[in-house]
mmCIF file of N, CA, C and O in Angstrom:
data_model
loop_
_atom_site.group_PDB
_atom_site.id
_atom_site.type_symbol
_atom_site.label_atom_id
_atom_site.label_comp_id
_atom_site.label_asym_id
_atom_site.label_seq_id
_atom_site.Cartn_x
_atom_site.Cartn_y
_atom_site.Cartn_z
ATOM 1 N N THR A 26 0.846 -1.188 0.000
ATOM 2 C CA THR A 26 0.000 0.000 0.000
ATOM 3 C C THR A 26 0.883 1.240 0.000
ATOM 4 O O THR A 26 2.019 1.210 0.439
ATOM 5 N N GLU A 27 0.322 2.327 -0.475
ATOM 6 C CA GLU A 27 1.034 3.597 -0.439
ATOM 7 C C GLU A 27 0.037 4.717 -0.236
ATOM 8 O O GLU A 27 -1.128 4.603 -0.588
ATOM 9 N N ASP A 28 0.489 5.805 0.381
ATOM 10 C CA ASP A 28 -0.352 6.974 0.611
ATOM 11 C C ASP A 28 -0.432 7.765 -0.678
ATOM 12 O O ASP A 28 0.579 8.004 -1.334
ATOM 13 N N ASP A 29 -1.643 8.173 -1.074
ATOM 14 C CA ASP A 29 -1.800 8.902 -2.338
ATOM 15 C C ASP A 29 -1.641 10.415 -2.172
ATOM 16 O O ASP A 29 -1.892 11.163 -3.089
ATOM 17 N N GLY A 30 -1.232 10.865 -0.986
ATOM 18 C CA GLY A 30 -1.036 12.286 -0.744
ATOM 19 C C GLY A 30 -2.267 12.982 -0.187
ATOM 20 O O GLY A 30 -2.215 14.121 0.209
ATOM 21 N N ARG A 31 -3.393 12.288 -0.170
ATOM 22 C CA ARG A 31 -4.633 12.859 0.362
ATOM 23 C C ARG A 31 -5.060 12.127 1.625
ATOM 24 O O ARG A 31 -6.186 12.252 2.061
ATOM 25 N N GLY A 32 -4.153 11.341 2.184
ATOM 26 C CA GLY A 32 -4.487 10.566 3.371
ATOM 27 C C GLY A 32 -5.222 9.281 3.047
ATOM 28 O O GLY A 32 -5.681 8.594 3.940
ATOM 29 N N MET A 33 -5.356 8.956 1.763
ATOM 30 C CA MET A 33 -6.033 7.736 1.343
ATOM 31 C C MET A 33 -4.966 6.701 0.996
ATOM 32 O O MET A 33 -3.905 7.039 0.506
ATOM 33 N N ARG A 34 -5.274 5.464 1.227
ATOM 34 C CA ARG A 34 -4.356 4.382 0.871
ATOM 35 C C ARG A 34 -4.734 3.807 -0.483
ATOM 36 O O ARG A 34 -5.905 3.609 -0.773
ATOM 37 N N ARG A 35 -3.750 3.578 -1.314
ATOM 38 C CA ARG A 35 -3.974 2.962 -2.610
ATOM 39 C C ARG A 35 -3.289 1.604 -2.604
ATOM 40 O O ARG A 35 -2.116 1.502 -2.276
ATOM 41 N N LEU A 36 -4.039 0.573 -2.937
ATOM 42 C CA LEU A 36 -3.490 -0.773 -2.968
ATOM 43 C C LEU A 36 -3.054 -1.106 -4.376
ATOM 44 O O LEU A 36 -3.739 -0.806 -5.333
ATOM 45 N N GLU A 37 -1.882 -1.708 -4.496
ATOM 46 C CA GLU A 37 -1.408 -2.117 -5.807
ATOM 47 C C GLU A 37 -0.975 -3.561 -5.767
ATOM 48 O O GLU A 37 -0.490 -4.044 -4.747
ATOM 49 N N CYS A 38 -1.181 -4.245 -6.854
ATOM 50 C CA CYS A 38 -0.759 -5.626 -7.002
ATOM 51 C C CYS A 38 -0.135 -5.751 -8.390
ATOM 52 O O CYS A 38 -0.824 -5.572 -9.387
ATOM 53 N N ASP A 39 1.145 -5.998 -8.434
ATOM 54 C CA ASP A 39 1.862 -6.062 -9.713
ATOM 55 C C ASP A 39 1.661 -4.799 -10.537
ATOM 56 O O ASP A 39 1.486 -4.852 -11.750
ATOM 57 N N GLY A 40 1.623 -3.637 -9.879
ATOM 58 C CA GLY A 40 1.490 -2.375 -10.583
ATOM 59 C C GLY A 40 0.066 -2.001 -10.950
ATOM 60 O O GLY A 40 -0.177 -0.932 -11.464
ATOM 61 N N LEU A 41 -0.903 -2.868 -10.700
ATOM 62 C CA LEU A 41 -2.296 -2.573 -11.029
ATOM 63 C C LEU A 41 -3.069 -2.278 -9.754
ATOM 64 O O LEU A 41 -2.955 -3.003 -8.772
ATOM 65 N N GLU A 42 -3.845 -1.218 -9.769
ATOM 66 C CA GLU A 42 -4.638 -0.865 -8.605
ATOM 67 C C GLU A 42 -5.737 -1.917 -8.396
ATOM 68 O O GLU A 42 -6.412 -2.311 -9.333
ATOM 69 N N MET A 43 -5.899 -2.360 -7.170
ATOM 70 C CA MET A 43 -6.908 -3.373 -6.867
ATOM 71 C C MET A 43 -8.298 -2.735 -6.825
ATOM 72 O O MET A 43 -8.443 -1.537 -6.636
ATOM 73 N N ARG A 44 -9.293 -3.553 -7.000
ATOM 74 C CA ARG A 44 -10.679 -3.096 -6.993
ATOM 75 C C ARG A 44 -11.140 -2.910 -5.548
ATOM 76 O O ARG A 44 -11.608 -3.842 -4.911
ATOM 77 N N LYS A 45 -11.047 -1.694 -5.061
ATOM 78 C CA LYS A 45 -11.294 -1.379 -3.657
ATOM 79 C C LYS A 45 -12.752 -1.567 -3.227
ATOM 80 O O LYS A 45 -13.021 -1.753 -2.059
ATOM 81 N N LEU A 46 -13.694 -1.470 -4.159
ATOM 82 C CA LEU A 46 -15.114 -1.516 -3.793
ATOM 83 C C LEU A 46 -15.766 -2.845 -4.165
ATOM 84 O O LEU A 46 -16.988 -2.946 -4.174
ATOM 85 N N GLU A 47 -14.970 -3.855 -4.442
ATOM 86 C CA GLU A 47 -15.494 -5.164 -4.826
ATOM 87 C C GLU A 47 -16.493 -5.660 -3.780
ATOM 88 O O GLU A 47 -16.210 -5.676 -2.588
ATOM 89 N N GLY A 48 -17.694 -6.008 -4.237
ATOM 90 C CA GLY A 48 -18.717 -6.549 -3.349
ATOM 91 C C GLY A 48 -19.493 -5.511 -2.559
ATOM 92 O O GLY A 48 -20.374 -5.861 -1.786
ATOM 93 N N LYS A 49 -19.203 -4.243 -2.734
ATOM 94 C CA LYS A 49 -19.920 -3.172 -2.018
ATOM 95 C C LYS A 49 -21.092 -2.691 -2.854
ATOM 96 O O LYS A 49 -21.095 -2.809 -4.072
ATOM 97 N N ALA A 50 -22.086 -2.142 -2.195
ATOM 98 C CA ALA A 50 -23.240 -1.539 -2.864
ATOM 99 C C ALA A 50 -23.221 -0.042 -2.574
ATOM 100 O O ALA A 50 -23.068 0.361 -1.424
ATOM 101 N N CYS A 51 -23.364 0.778 -3.615
ATOM 102 C CA CYS A 51 -23.324 2.231 -3.464
ATOM 103 C C CYS A 51 -24.623 2.834 -3.965
ATOM 104 O O CYS A 51 -25.054 2.545 -5.079
ATOM 105 N N LEU A 52 -25.244 3.667 -3.156
ATOM 106 C CA LEU A 52 -26.445 4.401 -3.532
ATOM 107 C C LEU A 52 -26.006 5.786 -3.986
ATOM 108 O O LEU A 52 -25.334 6.503 -3.245
ATOM 109 N N ILE A 53 -26.373 6.150 -5.209
ATOM 110 C CA ILE A 53 -25.956 7.435 -5.771
ATOM 111 C C ILE A 53 -27.194 8.282 -6.027
ATOM 112 O O ILE A 53 -27.999 7.975 -6.902
ATOM 113 N N THR A 54 -27.352 9.348 -5.239
ATOM 114 C CA THR A 54 -28.446 10.289 -5.468
ATOM 115 C C THR A 54 -28.006 11.259 -6.548
ATOM 116 O O THR A 54 -26.816 11.567 -6.684
ATOM 117 N N GLY A 55 -28.930 11.733 -7.349
ATOM 118 C CA GLY A 55 -28.574 12.586 -8.476
ATOM 119 C C GLY A 55 -27.874 11.775 -9.553
ATOM 120 O O GLY A 55 -27.037 12.290 -10.291
ATOM 121 N N GLY A 56 -28.211 10.489 -9.645
ATOM 122 C CA GLY A 56 -27.552 9.573 -10.559
ATOM 123 C C GLY A 56 -27.734 9.903 -12.026
ATOM 124 O O GLY A 56 -26.977 9.417 -12.861
ATOM 125 N N GLY A 57 -28.704 10.734 -12.369
ATOM 126 C CA GLY A 57 -28.920 11.114 -13.759
ATOM 127 C C GLY A 57 -28.088 12.301 -14.198
ATOM 128 O O GLY A 57 -28.013 12.603 -15.385
ATOM 129 N N GLY A 58 -27.455 12.975 -13.252
ATOM 130 C CA GLY A 58 -26.639 14.144 -13.582
ATOM 131 C C GLY A 58 -25.209 13.766 -13.896
ATOM 132 O O GLY A 58 -24.799 12.609 -13.781
ATOM 133 N N SER A 59 -24.424 14.753 -14.280
ATOM 134 C CA SER A 59 -23.051 14.491 -14.694
ATOM 135 C C SER A 59 -22.176 13.978 -13.543
ATOM 136 O O SER A 59 -21.379 13.061 -13.738
ATOM 137 N N LEU A 60 -22.318 14.539 -12.355
ATOM 138 C CA LEU A 60 -21.519 14.073 -11.221
ATOM 139 C C LEU A 60 -21.949 12.683 -10.773
ATOM 140 O O LEU A 60 -21.117 11.835 -10.453
ATOM 141 N N GLY A 61 -23.263 12.450 -10.761
ATOM 142 C CA GLY A 61 -23.767 11.125 -10.394
ATOM 143 C C GLY A 61 -23.323 10.067 -11.378
ATOM 144 O O GLY A 61 -22.933 8.957 -11.001
ATOM 145 N N ALA A 62 -23.349 10.399 -12.664
ATOM 146 C CA ALA A 62 -22.911 9.463 -13.699
ATOM 147 C C ALA A 62 -21.424 9.162 -13.560
ATOM 148 O O ALA A 62 -21.001 8.004 -13.654
ATOM 149 N N ALA A 63 -20.625 10.198 -13.310
ATOM 150 C CA ALA A 63 -19.183 10.000 -13.143
ATOM 151 C C ALA A 63 -18.898 9.122 -11.927
ATOM 152 O O ALA A 63 -18.048 8.223 -11.988
ATOM 153 N N ALA A 64 -19.616 9.372 -10.836
ATOM 154 C CA ALA A 64 -19.440 8.550 -9.636
ATOM 155 C C ALA A 64 -19.818 7.101 -9.915
ATOM 156 O O ALA A 64 -19.111 6.182 -9.512
ATOM 157 N N ALA A 65 -20.924 6.894 -10.612
ATOM 158 C CA ALA A 65 -21.379 5.536 -10.928
ATOM 159 C C ALA A 65 -20.333 4.789 -11.749
ATOM 160 O O ALA A 65 -19.999 3.641 -11.454
ATOM 161 N N HIS A 66 -19.788 5.435 -12.775
ATOM 162 C CA HIS A 66 -18.775 4.794 -13.615
ATOM 163 C C HIS A 66 -17.512 4.477 -12.809
ATOM 164 O O HIS A 66 -16.933 3.395 -12.964
ATOM 165 N N LEU A 67 -17.102 5.399 -11.958
ATOM 166 C CA LEU A 67 -15.913 5.182 -11.137
ATOM 167 C C LEU A 67 -16.132 4.034 -10.153
ATOM 168 O O LEU A 67 -15.283 3.155 -10.013
ATOM 169 N N PHE A 68 -17.279 4.036 -9.468
ATOM 170 C CA PHE A 68 -17.554 2.997 -8.483
ATOM 171 C C PHE A 68 -17.645 1.622 -9.140
ATOM 172 O O PHE A 68 -17.128 0.646 -8.610
ATOM 173 N N VAL A 69 -18.294 1.543 -10.295
ATOM 174 C CA VAL A 69 -18.389 0.271 -11.011
ATOM 175 C C VAL A 69 -16.993 -0.192 -11.444
ATOM 176 O O VAL A 69 -16.660 -1.373 -11.336
ATOM 177 N N ALA A 70 -16.171 0.740 -11.893
ATOM 178 C CA ALA A 70 -14.807 0.392 -12.300
ATOM 179 C C ALA A 70 -13.993 -0.171 -11.141
ATOM 180 O O ALA A 70 -13.079 -0.961 -11.343
ATOM 181 N N HIS A 71 -14.349 0.221 -9.920
ATOM 182 C CA HIS A 71 -13.657 -0.272 -8.731
ATOM 183 C C HIS A 71 -14.369 -1.461 -8.110
ATOM 184 O O HIS A 71 -14.063 -1.856 -6.986
ATOM 185 N N GLY A 72 -15.361 -2.031 -8.819
ATOM 186 C CA GLY A 72 -15.974 -3.278 -8.385
ATOM 187 C C GLY A 72 -17.304 -3.184 -7.681
ATOM 188 O O GLY A 72 -17.871 -4.202 -7.293
ATOM 189 N N ALA A 73 -17.837 -1.988 -7.494
ATOM 190 C CA ALA A 73 -19.097 -1.837 -6.753
ATOM 191 C C ALA A 73 -20.314 -2.104 -7.633
ATOM 192 O O ALA A 73 -20.263 -1.977 -8.854
ATOM 193 N N ASN A 74 -21.404 -2.455 -6.982
ATOM 194 C CA ASN A 74 -22.730 -2.426 -7.597
ATOM 195 C C ASN A 74 -23.316 -1.078 -7.228
ATOM 196 O O ASN A 74 -23.071 -0.573 -6.126
ATOM 197 N N VAL A 75 -24.083 -0.465 -8.126
ATOM 198 C CA VAL A 75 -24.633 0.857 -7.841
ATOM 199 C C VAL A 75 -26.145 0.879 -7.999
ATOM 200 O O VAL A 75 -26.704 0.166 -8.819
ATOM 201 N N MET A 76 -26.785 1.691 -7.176
ATOM 202 C CA MET A 76 -28.205 1.981 -7.299
ATOM 203 C C MET A 76 -28.312 3.478 -7.553
ATOM 204 O O MET A 76 -27.794 4.283 -6.773
ATOM 205 N N LEU A 77 -28.922 3.832 -8.667
ATOM 206 C CA LEU A 77 -29.044 5.237 -9.058
ATOM 207 C C LEU A 77 -30.430 5.761 -8.697
ATOM 208 O O LEU A 77 -31.429 5.084 -8.925
ATOM 209 N N VAL A 78 -30.467 6.972 -8.182
ATOM 210 C CA VAL A 78 -31.719 7.636 -7.825
ATOM 211 C C VAL A 78 -31.682 9.043 -8.404
ATOM 212 O O VAL A 78 -30.670 9.737 -8.297
ATOM 213 N N ASP A 79 -32.771 9.459 -9.044
ATOM 214 C CA ASP A 79 -32.849 10.812 -9.583
ATOM 215 C C ASP A 79 -34.315 11.136 -9.847
ATOM 216 O O ASP A 79 -35.112 10.226 -10.104
ATOM 217 N N ARG A 80 -34.668 12.399 -9.810
ATOM 218 C CA ARG A 80 -36.041 12.806 -10.142
ATOM 219 C C ARG A 80 -36.292 12.800 -11.638
ATOM 220 O O ARG A 80 -37.425 12.689 -12.070
ATOM 221 N N ASP A 81 -35.231 12.904 -12.437
ATOM 222 C CA ASP A 81 -35.347 12.935 -13.889
ATOM 223 C C ASP A 81 -35.193 11.512 -14.437
ATOM 224 O O ASP A 81 -34.082 11.003 -14.606
ATOM 225 N N GLU A 82 -36.311 10.857 -14.702
ATOM 226 C CA GLU A 82 -36.320 9.455 -15.133
ATOM 227 C C GLU A 82 -35.568 9.246 -16.451
ATOM 228 O O GLU A 82 -34.851 8.258 -16.607
ATOM 229 N N GLU A 83 -35.718 10.162 -17.402
ATOM 230 C CA GLU A 83 -35.020 10.032 -18.691
ATOM 231 C C GLU A 83 -33.507 10.063 -18.513
ATOM 232 O O GLU A 83 -32.782 9.240 -19.081
ATOM 233 N N ALA A 84 -33.023 11.015 -17.739
ATOM 234 C CA ALA A 84 -31.587 11.128 -17.492
ATOM 235 C C ALA A 84 -31.074 9.885 -16.759
ATOM 236 O O ALA A 84 -29.999 9.364 -17.071
ATOM 237 N N LEU A 85 -31.864 9.413 -15.834
ATOM 238 C CA LEU A 85 -31.503 8.220 -15.074
ATOM 239 C C LEU A 85 -31.358 7.009 -15.992
ATOM 240 O O LEU A 85 -30.386 6.252 -15.893
ATOM 241 N N GLN A 86 -32.284 6.857 -16.924
ATOM 242 C CA GLN A 86 -32.229 5.738 -17.865
ATOM 243 C C GLN A 86 -31.027 5.842 -18.802
ATOM 244 O O GLN A 86 -30.409 4.829 -19.140
ATOM 245 N N ARG A 87 -30.679 7.068 -19.207
ATOM 246 C CA ARG A 87 -29.504 7.257 -20.073
ATOM 247 C C ARG A 87 -28.221 6.834 -19.367
ATOM 248 O O ARG A 87 -27.380 6.149 -19.944
ATOM 249 N N VAL A 88 -28.084 7.233 -18.117
ATOM 250 C CA VAL A 88 -26.883 6.874 -17.359
ATOM 251 C C VAL A 88 -26.850 5.363 -17.136
ATOM 252 O O VAL A 88 -25.825 4.714 -17.358
ATOM 253 N N ALA A 89 -27.969 4.795 -16.721
ATOM 254 C CA ALA A 89 -28.030 3.355 -16.457
ATOM 255 C C ALA A 89 -27.708 2.546 -17.704
ATOM 256 O O ALA A 89 -27.061 1.497 -17.621
ATOM 257 N N ALA A 90 -28.117 3.031 -18.873
ATOM 258 C CA ALA A 90 -27.861 2.316 -20.128
ATOM 259 C C ALA A 90 -26.369 2.243 -20.445
ATOM 260 O O ALA A 90 -25.931 1.337 -21.161
ATOM 261 N N GLY A 91 -25.578 3.150 -19.902
ATOM 262 C CA GLY A 91 -24.148 3.151 -20.149
ATOM 263 C C GLY A 91 -23.338 2.353 -19.138
ATOM 264 O O GLY A 91 -22.111 2.351 -19.190
ATOM 265 N N LEU A 92 -24.029 1.669 -18.238
ATOM 266 C CA LEU A 92 -23.359 0.868 -17.212
ATOM 267 C C LEU A 92 -23.666 -0.610 -17.424
ATOM 268 O O LEU A 92 -24.693 -0.951 -18.023
ATOM 269 N N PRO A 93 -22.819 -1.496 -16.919
ATOM 270 C CA PRO A 93 -23.104 -2.933 -17.050
ATOM 271 C C PRO A 93 -24.416 -3.288 -16.355
ATOM 272 O O PRO A 93 -24.621 -2.918 -15.197
ATOM 273 N N THR A 94 -25.300 -3.976 -17.045
ATOM 274 C CA THR A 94 -26.635 -4.261 -16.494
ATOM 275 C C THR A 94 -26.592 -5.086 -15.219
ATOM 276 O O THR A 94 -27.486 -4.967 -14.384
ATOM 277 N N ASP A 95 -25.568 -5.894 -15.055
ATOM 278 C CA ASP A 95 -25.482 -6.711 -13.840
ATOM 279 C C ASP A 95 -24.918 -5.946 -12.647
ATOM 280 O O ASP A 95 -24.832 -6.481 -11.552
ATOM 281 N N ARG A 96 -24.558 -4.668 -12.826
ATOM 282 C CA ARG A 96 -23.963 -3.880 -11.758
ATOM 283 C C ARG A 96 -24.801 -2.683 -11.339
ATOM 284 O O ARG A 96 -24.406 -1.927 -10.454
ATOM 285 N N VAL A 97 -25.962 -2.484 -11.982
ATOM 286 C CA VAL A 97 -26.763 -1.291 -11.705
ATOM 287 C C VAL A 97 -28.220 -1.670 -11.451
ATOM 288 O O VAL A 97 -28.747 -2.612 -12.036
ATOM 289 N N GLU A 98 -28.846 -0.931 -10.545
ATOM 290 C CA GLU A 98 -30.277 -1.078 -10.276
ATOM 291 C C GLU A 98 -30.958 0.258 -10.429
ATOM 292 O O GLU A 98 -30.383 1.266 -10.193
#
């Protein structure tokens, strides 16, 4: 492990960052917006399953369509 300069620990294995959120579930409010979408993509990339919540159903569906179906609710 090494400190990333922000007080966070980064795990590496053979030079590749490990999936820190593997098996975790993340609830993202505002999931249809740009920040919610970015968070969803980042969390999924780190192994998490995500649940998106937003008042804008169309935007929510657009973001969800860009994520792996087995990782999003």
